[in-house]
């Protein structure tokens, strides 16, 4: 279970929360688990929801294939453990502009892990003082982050078809299918409508791989 759920439901120590943040670095999955952690608890339903939410990493990993080219398997595994939506989106945006190193992705992951751990521990200590976070718009932060990430990946008309198909399929799946399948359905359904080299540079040329310039 994610650190928030641990803190809310079973009162684990802060050391255990920190360990869970490192071992289960998947914020979206943790949010889903906490939201579903109520009586009567269905462990199977929770596990399936988390599995479906994290299926998007199949698509994320595929988009990083060129960046990981030539890297040993152990390094790929270590880098993928620190991949989150945020540092993935920033890395892809930088890759389109020119050469980018796998360590650019790694650095972003480390910073995200530190920020995530600090945030969950702060919430454990101070969250009780904010009874209704929606009054301050704090619950909108999650949506705002992903909206900003999506805009950073927008390349213009060439992306219009893929975005539109993905949005429609995700909307219909969320409306008519149980669970979180709309995430995977939107991504897989919209993928074929993007240009063949969707992580190419803005000029349509394959992005280069190399050491980022300081």
CSV table of C-alpha atoms in Angstrom, one decimal:
chain,number,residue,atom,x,y,z
A,1,UNK,CA,0.0,0.0,0.0
A,2,UNK,CA,1.1,3.6,-0.7
A,3,UNK,CA,2.5,5.8,2.1
A,4,UNK,CA,-0.6,8.0,2.3
A,5,UNK,CA,-2.8,5.0,2.9
A,6,UNK,CA,-0.2,3.6,5.3
A,7,UNK,CA,-0.3,6.8,7.3
A,8,UNK,CA,-4.1,7.1,7.3
A,9,UNK,CA,-5.2,3.5,7.9
A,10,UNK,CA,-2.6,1.5,9.8
A,11,UNK,CA,-0.4,4.2,11.3
A,12,UNK,CA,3.0,3.1,10.1
A,13,UNK,CA,6.2,4.9,11.1
A,14,UNK,CA,7.8,7.6,9.0
A,15,UNK,CA,10.7,5.3,8.2
A,16,UNK,CA,8.3,2.8,6.7
A,17,UNK,CA,6.6,5.6,4.7
A,18,UNK,CA,10.0,6.6,3.3
A,19,UNK,CA,10.9,3.0,2.4
A,20,UNK,CA,7.5,2.6,0.6
A,21,UNK,CA,8.2,5.8,-1.3
A,22,UNK,CA,11.5,4.4,-2.6
A,23,UNK,CA,10.2,0.9,-3.3
A,24,UNK,CA,6.9,1.9,-4.8
A,25,UNK,CA,7.6,5.1,-6.7
A,26,UNK,CA,4.2,5.3,-8.4
A,27,UNK,CA,2.2,8.3,-7.2
A,28,UNK,CA,-0.9,7.7,-9.4
A,29,UNK,CA,-1.1,4.1,-8.1
A,30,UNK,CA,-0.8,5.2,-4.5
A,31,UNK,CA,-3.6,7.8,-5.0
A,32,UNK,CA,-5.8,5.0,-6.5
A,33,UNK,CA,-5.1,2.7,-3.6
A,34,UNK,CA,-5.9,5.2,-0.9
A,35,UNK,CA,-9.2,6.2,-2.7
A,36,UNK,CA,-10.2,2.5,-2.8
A,37,UNK,CA,-9.0,1.6,0.7
A,38,UNK,CA,-12.4,1.4,2.4
A,39,UNK,CA,-14.8,-1.2,3.8
A,40,UNK,CA,-15.5,-3.7,2.4
A,41,UNK,CA,-12.0,-3.9,1.1
A,42,UNK,CA,-11.4,-5.9,-2.1
A,43,UNK,CA,-7.7,-6.6,-2.4
A,44,UNK,CA,-8.2,-8.0,-5.8
A,45,UNK,CA,-10.0,-4.9,-7.0
A,46,UNK,CA,-7.2,-2.7,-5.6
A,47,UNK,CA,-4.5,-4.8,-7.2
A,48,UNK,CA,-6.2,-4.8,-10.6
A,49,UNK,CA,-6.8,-1.0,-10.5
A,50,UNK,CA,-3.1,-0.4,-9.7
A,51,UNK,CA,-2.1,-2.8,-12.4
A,52,UNK,CA,-4.2,-1.1,-15.0
A,53,UNK,CA,-3.1,2.4,-14.0
A,54,UNK,CA,0.6,1.3,-14.2
A,55,UNK,CA,0.1,-0.3,-17.6
A,56,UNK,CA,0.8,3.1,-19.1
A,57,UNK,CA,4.5,2.4,-18.3
A,58,UNK,CA,4.5,-0.1,-21.2
A,59,UNK,CA,3.8,2.9,-23.5
A,60,UNK,CA,6.2,5.1,-21.6
A,61,UNK,CA,9.0,2.5,-21.7
A,62,UNK,CA,8.5,2.0,-25.5
A,63,UNK,CA,8.8,5.8,-26.1
A,64,UNK,CA,12.2,5.7,-24.2
A,65,UNK,CA,13.6,2.9,-26.4
A,66,UNK,CA,15.8,5.2,-28.4
A,67,UNK,CA,17.0,7.0,-25.3
A,68,UNK,CA,18.0,3.7,-23.7
A,69,UNK,CA,19.7,2.4,-26.8
A,70,UNK,CA,23.0,0.7,-26.0
A,71,UNK,CA,22.5,0.8,-22.2
A,72,UNK,CA,22.9,-2.4,-20.2
A,73,UNK,CA,19.8,-4.1,-18.8
A,74,UNK,CA,20.6,-3.3,-15.2
A,75,UNK,CA,20.9,0.4,-16.0
A,76,UNK,CA,17.6,0.4,-18.0
A,77,UNK,CA,15.9,-1.2,-15.0
A,78,UNK,CA,17.3,1.3,-12.6
A,79,UNK,CA,16.3,4.2,-14.8
A,80,UNK,CA,12.8,2.9,-15.3
A,81,UNK,CA,12.3,2.6,-11.6
A,82,UNK,CA,12.8,6.4,-11.4
A,83,UNK,CA,10.6,7.2,-14.4
A,84,UNK,CA,7.4,9.2,-13.5
A,85,UNK,CA,5.0,11.1,-15.7
A,86,UNK,CA,6.7,14.4,-15.0
A,87,UNK,CA,10.4,13.6,-15.7
A,88,UNK,CA,9.3,11.4,-18.7
A,89,UNK,CA,7.4,14.3,-20.3
A,90,UNK,CA,10.3,16.8,-19.7
A,91,UNK,CA,12.8,14.3,-21.1
A,92,UNK,CA,10.8,13.7,-24.2
A,93,UNK,CA,10.3,17.5,-24.7
A,94,UNK,CA,14.1,18.0,-24.4
A,95,UNK,CA,14.8,15.1,-26.7
A,96,UNK,CA,12.8,16.7,-29.4
A,97,UNK,CA,14.9,19.9,-29.1
A,98,UNK,CA,18.2,18.0,-29.6
A,99,UNK,CA,20.6,15.6,-27.9
A,100,UNK,CA,19.7,14.4,-24.4
A,101,UNK,CA,21.4,11.9,-22.0
A,102,UNK,CA,19.7,9.1,-20.1
A,103,UNK,CA,21.1,10.8,-17.0
A,104,UNK,CA,18.8,13.8,-17.7
A,105,UNK,CA,15.9,11.4,-17.0
A,106,UNK,CA,17.7,10.0,-14.0
A,107,UNK,CA,18.3,13.4,-12.5
A,108,UNK,CA,14.7,14.3,-12.9
A,109,UNK,CA,13.7,11.1,-11.2
A,110,UNK,CA,15.9,11.6,-8.2
A,111,UNK,CA,14.5,15.1,-7.7
A,112,UNK,CA,10.9,13.8,-8.0
A,113,UNK,CA,11.6,11.1,-5.5
A,114,UNK,CA,13.0,13.6,-3.0
A,115,UNK,CA,10.0,16.0,-3.6
A,116,UNK,CA,7.5,13.1,-3.3
A,117,UNK,CA,9.0,11.8,-0.1
A,118,UNK,CA,9.1,15.3,1.4
A,119,UNK,CA,5.5,15.9,0.4
A,120,UNK,CA,4.2,12.7,1.9
A,121,UNK,CA,6.1,13.2,5.1
A,122,UNK,CA,4.9,16.8,5.3
A,123,UNK,CA,1.3,15.6,4.8
A,124,UNK,CA,1.7,13.0,7.5
A,125,UNK,CA,2.9,15.7,9.9
A,126,UNK,CA,0.7,18.7,8.9
A,127,UNK,CA,-2.2,17.2,6.9
A,128,UNK,CA,-4.4,17.1,9.9
A,129,UNK,CA,-4.5,20.9,10.0
A,130,UNK,CA,-6.1,21.1,6.5
A,131,UNK,CA,-9.4,19.4,6.9
A,132,UNK,CA,-10.9,20.4,3.6
A,133,UNK,CA,-8.1,21.0,1.0
A,134,UNK,CA,-10.6,21.6,-1.8
A,135,UNK,CA,-11.4,25.0,-0.1
A,136,UNK,CA,-7.9,26.1,-1.0
A,137,UNK,CA,-7.8,24.5,-4.4
A,138,UNK,CA,-5.0,22.1,-3.4
A,139,UNK,CA,-6.8,19.1,-4.9
A,140,UNK,CA,-6.5,20.9,-8.3
A,141,UNK,CA,-2.7,20.7,-8.2
A,142,UNK,CA,-2.8,17.1,-9.6
A,143,UNK,CA,-4.9,18.2,-12.6
A,144,UNK,CA,-2.8,21.3,-13.2
A,145,UNK,CA,0.5,19.4,-13.3
A,146,UNK,CA,-0.8,16.9,-15.9
A,147,UNK,CA,-2.3,19.7,-18.0
A,148,UNK,CA,1.0,21.5,-18.1
A,149,UNK,CA,2.8,18.3,-19.0
A,150,UNK,CA,0.4,17.6,-21.8
A,151,UNK,CA,0.9,21.1,-23.3
A,152,UNK,CA,4.7,20.7,-23.1
A,153,UNK,CA,4.3,17.8,-25.5
A,154,UNK,CA,2.0,19.5,-28.0
A,155,UNK,CA,3.6,19.9,-31.4
A,156,UNK,CA,0.7,21.4,-33.4
A,157,UNK,CA,-1.6,20.0,-36.1
A,158,UNK,CA,0.4,16.8,-36.5
A,159,UNK,CA,-0.7,15.8,-33.0
A,160,UNK,CA,-4.4,16.8,-33.4
A,161,UNK,CA,-5.6,13.4,-34.6
A,162,UNK,CA,-3.9,11.3,-31.9
A,163,UNK,CA,-5.0,13.6,-29.1
A,164,UNK,CA,-8.6,13.7,-30.3
A,165,UNK,CA,-8.9,9.9,-30.8
A,166,UNK,CA,-7.2,9.3,-27.4
A,167,UNK,CA,-9.5,11.7,-25.6
A,168,UNK,CA,-12.7,10.3,-27.2
A,169,UNK,CA,-11.7,6.7,-26.5
A,170,UNK,CA,-10.6,7.5,-22.9
A,171,UNK,CA,-13.9,9.4,-22.3
A,172,UNK,CA,-16.0,6.5,-23.6
A,173,UNK,CA,-14.1,3.9,-21.7
A,174,UNK,CA,-14.3,5.8,-18.4
A,175,UNK,CA,-18.0,6.2,-18.9
A,176,UNK,CA,-18.9,2.7,-19.9
A,177,UNK,CA,-16.1,0.4,-18.5
A,178,UNK,CA,-15.3,-0.3,-14.8
A,179,UNK,CA,-12.0,0.5,-13.3
A,180,UNK,CA,-9.1,2.4,-14.8
A,181,UNK,CA,-9.0,0.8,-18.2
A,182,UNK,CA,-9.6,4.2,-19.9
A,183,UNK,CA,-5.9,5.1,-19.3
A,184,UNK,CA,-4.6,2.2,-21.4
A,185,UNK,CA,-7.4,2.3,-24.0
A,186,UNK,CA,-6.9,6.0,-24.6
A,187,UNK,CA,-3.1,5.6,-25.0
A,188,UNK,CA,-3.2,2.5,-27.2
A,189,UNK,CA,-6.1,3.8,-29.3
A,190,UNK,CA,-4.6,7.2,-29.9
A,191,UNK,CA,-1.1,6.0,-30.6
A,192,UNK,CA,-1.5,4.9,-34.2
A,193,UNK,CA,-2.8,8.3,-35.1
A,194,UNK,CA,0.4,10.1,-34.2
A,195,UNK,CA,3.3,10.5,-36.7
A,196,UNK,CA,5.5,7.4,-36.9
A,197,UNK,CA,8.4,9.2,-35.0
A,198,UNK,CA,6.3,10.9,-32.4
A,199,UNK,CA,9.3,11.7,-30.2
A,200,UNK,CA,11.2,13.3,-33.1
A,201,UNK,CA,12.4,16.8,-32.9
A,202,UNK,CA,10.1,19.7,-33.8
A,203,UNK,CA,11.5,19.6,-37.4
A,204,UNK,CA,10.5,16.0,-37.8
A,205,UNK,CA,14.0,14.6,-37.5
A,206,UNK,CA,14.9,11.8,-35.2
A,207,UNK,CA,16.0,13.1,-31.8
A,208,UNK,CA,19.7,12.6,-31.1
A,209,UNK,CA,21.0,10.9,-28.0
A,210,UNK,CA,24.1,12.2,-26.2
A,211,UNK,CA,25.3,14.2,-23.4
A,212,UNK,CA,23.2,17.2,-22.5
A,213,UNK,CA,25.0,20.6,-22.7
A,214,UNK,CA,25.4,22.5,-19.4
